[in-house]
């Protein structure tokens, strides 16, 4: 049902990339509701305590999901954005590296965390997110995505059960 709200934009942000644009999905009341309902059905909410989203599209889905399920939300952010004490994790990009950060007190020891992002491509971002949550003492129980690009096999890098609503070959 939600597939029709995903817009393919060729050659964005650079030649050869087919960008999966989720803004039509967000714009549609039925699409937004179906995506949050869908994400909430992928993993038993009793199996996690809190939801963590990765900047910035992970914030949109993660916060809405947290609100719908009566959970709290933890933001993983780009460097230099979080004001208190942070932990950081770097990961490889095609050219160079990227870093993400989280507050060190964002989870209590052993707290069970559901990880959320809009799209799973190579898996590098979520792999770093999992490492970061473990670094601060959290227990990531699963990862959920609206979209998964199967041909990049990103899930092979993720050592937590991973689920997605829409899969593209
Ligand atoms: P990756 O680390 O390769 O799994 O990339 C995941 C992140 O990059 C997600 O936060 C996505 O928002 C973004 N991303 C990667 N590839 C695409 C794409 N083809 N369309 C839209 N977003 C993408």
GROMACS .gro file of C-alpha atoms and ligand atoms in nm:
model
  192
    1UNK     CA    1   0.000   0.000   0.000
    2UNK     CA    2   0.275   0.248   0.087
    3UNK     CA    3   0.490   0.168  -0.218
    4UNK     CA    4   0.293   0.410  -0.434
    5UNK     CA    5   0.402   0.698  -0.207
    6UNK     CA    6   0.776   0.640  -0.264
    7UNK     CA    7   0.912   0.861  -0.541
    8UNK     CA    8   1.220   0.749  -0.734
    9UNK     CA    9   1.455   1.038  -0.813
   10UNK     CA   10   1.733   0.934  -1.053
   11UNK     CA   11   2.084   1.073  -1.015
   12UNK     CA   12   2.031   1.231  -0.672
   13UNK     CA   13   2.243   1.332  -0.485
   14UNK     CA   14   2.490   1.224  -0.752
   15UNK     CA   15   2.490   1.044  -1.089
   16UNK     CA   16   2.405   0.674  -1.069
   17UNK     CA   17   2.209   0.691  -0.739
   18UNK     CA   18   1.836   0.620  -0.753
   19UNK     CA   19   1.711   0.816  -0.454
   20UNK     CA   20   1.405   0.683  -0.273
   21UNK     CA   21   1.217   0.999  -0.177
   22UNK     CA   22   0.985   0.950   0.121
   23UNK     CA   23   0.839   1.303   0.123
   24UNK     CA   24   0.522   1.198  -0.068
   25UNK     CA   25   0.473   0.928   0.198
   26UNK     CA   26   0.504   1.181   0.480
   27UNK     CA   27   0.271   1.419   0.299
   28UNK     CA   28  -0.007   1.161   0.271
   29UNK     CA   29  -0.223   1.108   0.583
   30UNK     CA   30  -0.292   0.744   0.481
   31UNK     CA   31   0.068   0.683   0.381
   32UNK     CA   32   0.212   0.823   0.703
   33UNK     CA   33  -0.035   0.629   0.916
   34UNK     CA   34   0.024   0.305   0.723
   35UNK     CA   35   0.402   0.340   0.758
   36UNK     CA   36   0.389   0.396   1.136
   37UNK     CA   37   0.132   0.117   1.182
   38UNK     CA   38   0.349  -0.107   0.964
   39UNK     CA   39   0.669  -0.033   1.156
   40UNK     CA   40   0.492  -0.098   1.487
   41UNK     CA   41   0.384  -0.444   1.367
   42UNK     CA   42   0.737  -0.559   1.268
   43UNK     CA   43   0.868  -0.615   1.623
   44UNK     CA   44   0.674  -0.693   1.942
   45UNK     CA   45   0.670  -0.366   2.138
   46UNK     CA   46   0.697  -0.563   2.463
   47UNK     CA   47   1.049  -0.671   2.354
   48UNK     CA   48   1.201  -0.322   2.378
   49UNK     CA   49   1.191  -0.027   2.616
   50UNK     CA   50   1.290   0.269   2.402
   51UNK     CA   51   1.325   0.370   2.036
   52UNK     CA   52   1.639   0.514   1.879
   53UNK     CA   53   1.639   0.698   1.545
   54UNK     CA   54   1.930   0.807   1.328
   55UNK     CA   55   1.947   1.166   1.198
   56UNK     CA   56   1.758   1.283   1.021
   57UNK     CA   57   1.489   1.074   0.853
   58UNK     CA   58   1.513   0.819   1.135
   59UNK     CA   59   1.386   1.096   1.363
   60UNK     CA   60   1.065   1.134   1.165
   61UNK     CA   61   0.964   0.768   1.177
   62UNK     CA   62   1.126   0.689   1.512
   63UNK     CA   63   0.956   0.969   1.703
   64UNK     CA   64   0.615   0.903   1.550
   65UNK     CA   65   0.653   0.533   1.633
   66UNK     CA   66   0.761   0.610   1.990
   67UNK     CA   67   0.461   0.837   2.038
   68UNK     CA   68   0.222   0.579   1.892
   69UNK     CA   69   0.353   0.308   2.124
   70UNK     CA   70   0.401   0.517   2.438
   71UNK     CA   71   0.781   0.478   2.432
   72UNK     CA   72   1.061   0.732   2.467
   73UNK     CA   73   1.295   0.838   2.187
   74UNK     CA   74   1.676   0.863   2.163
   75UNK     CA   75   1.833   1.070   1.883
   76UNK     CA   76   2.161   0.962   1.722
   77UNK     CA   77   2.301   1.279   1.568
   78UNK     CA   78   2.568   1.410   1.338
   79UNK     CA   79   2.883   1.536   1.517
   80UNK     CA   80   2.874   1.849   1.728
   81UNK     CA   81   2.496   1.871   1.766
   82UNK     CA   82   2.437   1.711   2.105
   83UNK     CA   83   2.507   1.944   2.399
   84UNK     CA   84   2.599   1.706   2.681
   85UNK     CA   85   2.864   1.429   2.709
   86UNK     CA   86   2.864   1.211   2.395
   87UNK     CA   87   3.000   0.882   2.263
   88UNK     CA   88   3.095   0.865   1.895
   89UNK     CA   89   3.129   0.600   1.625
   90UNK     CA   90   3.285   0.647   1.283
   91UNK     CA   91   3.213   0.444   0.973
   92UNK     CA   92   3.339   0.417   0.617
   93UNK     CA   93   3.170   0.590   0.327
   94UNK     CA   94   3.249   0.542  -0.040
   95UNK     CA   95   3.489   0.833  -0.005
   96UNK     CA   96   3.611   0.906   0.349
   97UNK     CA   97   3.435   0.847   0.679
   98UNK     CA   98   3.134   0.975   0.869
   99UNK     CA   99   3.068   0.998   1.242
  100UNK     CA  100   2.754   0.976   1.453
  101UNK     CA  101   2.706   1.063   1.820
  102UNK     CA  102   2.473   0.990   2.109
  103UNK     CA  103   2.454   1.116   2.466
  104UNK     CA  104   2.634   0.874   2.699
  105UNK     CA  105   2.339   0.882   2.941
  106UNK     CA  106   2.076   0.816   2.671
  107UNK     CA  107   2.016   0.459   2.792
  108UNK     CA  108   2.026   0.288   3.129
  109UNK     CA  109   2.244  -0.026   3.157
  110UNK     CA  110   2.094  -0.313   2.956
  111UNK     CA  111   1.804  -0.106   2.833
  112UNK     CA  112   1.641  -0.270   2.527
  113UNK     CA  113   1.644  -0.048   2.221
  114UNK     CA  114   1.458  -0.064   1.888
  115UNK     CA  115   1.667   0.100   1.614
  116UNK     CA  116   1.484   0.293   1.340
  117UNK     CA  117   1.590   0.447   1.010
  118UNK     CA  118   1.406   0.526   0.689
  119UNK     CA  119   1.619   0.319   0.454
  120UNK     CA  120   1.872   0.035   0.467
  121UNK     CA  121   2.128   0.066   0.186
  122UNK     CA  122   2.484  -0.062   0.252
  123UNK     CA  123   2.413  -0.095   0.625
  124UNK     CA  124   2.708   0.122   0.730
  125UNK     CA  125   2.495   0.378   0.909
  126UNK     CA  126   2.292   0.126   1.108
  127UNK     CA  127   2.598  -0.086   1.185
  128UNK     CA  128   2.755   0.223   1.343
  129UNK     CA  129   2.428   0.295   1.525
  130UNK     CA  130   2.425  -0.055   1.675
  131UNK     CA  131   2.788  -0.016   1.785
  132UNK     CA  132   2.711   0.319   1.941
  133UNK     CA  133   2.413   0.198   2.143
  134UNK     CA  134   2.618  -0.098   2.271
  135UNK     CA  135   2.907   0.136   2.355
  136UNK     CA  136   2.685   0.330   2.597
  137UNK     CA  137   2.546   0.012   2.756
  138UNK     CA  138   2.222  -0.038   2.564
  139UNK     CA  139   2.093  -0.362   2.414
  140UNK     CA  140   1.969  -0.316   2.055
  141UNK     CA  141   1.704  -0.585   2.010
  142UNK     CA  142   1.616  -0.519   1.644
  143UNK     CA  143   1.636  -0.272   1.356
  144UNK     CA  144   1.340  -0.155   1.147
  145UNK     CA  145   1.335   0.036   0.819
  146UNK     CA  146   1.063   0.164   0.591
  147UNK     CA  147   1.270   0.071   0.282
  148UNK     CA  148   1.541  -0.188   0.217
  149UNK     CA  149   1.758  -0.196  -0.097
  150UNK     CA  150   1.809  -0.572  -0.121
  151UNK     CA  151   2.083  -0.558  -0.387
  152UNK     CA  152   2.321  -0.387  -0.143
  153UNK     CA  153   2.275  -0.664   0.117
  154UNK     CA  154   2.311  -0.419   0.406
  155UNK     CA  155   2.144  -0.657   0.650
  156UNK     CA  156   2.450  -0.884   0.633
  157UNK     CA  157   2.638  -0.618   0.831
  158UNK     CA  158   2.377  -0.591   1.105
  159UNK     CA  159   2.415  -0.821   1.404
  160UNK     CA  160   2.059  -0.763   1.523
  161UNK     CA  161   1.737  -0.892   1.363
  162UNK     CA  162   1.634  -0.651   1.088
  163UNK     CA  163   1.295  -0.590   0.928
  164UNK     CA  164   1.166  -0.362   0.655
  165UNK     CA  165   0.826  -0.267   0.514
  166UNK     CA  166   0.928  -0.229   0.149
  167UNK     CA  167   1.200  -0.421  -0.033
  168UNK     CA  168   1.345  -0.316  -0.368
  169UNK     CA  169   1.561  -0.541  -0.590
  170LIG     P1  170   2.366   0.304   0.435
  170LIG     O1  171   2.455   0.345   0.548
  170LIG     O2  172   2.441   0.281   0.308
  170LIG     O3  173   2.278   0.186   0.473
  170LIG     O4  174   2.271   0.427   0.402
  170LIG     C1  175   2.164   0.453   0.481
  170LIG     C2  176   2.134   0.600   0.491
  170LIG     O5  177   2.155   0.671   0.369
  170LIG     C3  178   1.989   0.615   0.528
  170LIG     O6  179   1.982   0.704   0.639
  170LIG     C4  180   1.922   0.670   0.405
  170LIG     O7  181   1.841   0.778   0.440
  170LIG     C5  182   2.034   0.716   0.312
  170LIG     N1  183   2.025   0.653   0.177
  170LIG     C6  184   2.116   0.569   0.122
  170LIG     N2  185   2.083   0.532  -0.002
  170LIG     C7  186   1.965   0.594  -0.029
  170LIG     C8  187   1.876   0.596  -0.143
  170LIG     N3  188   1.900   0.525  -0.254
  170LIG     N4  189   1.762   0.670  -0.133
  170LIG     C9  190   1.736   0.741  -0.022
  170LIG     N5  191   1.816   0.744   0.088
  170LIG    C10  192   1.929   0.673   0.085
   0.00000   0.00000   0.00000
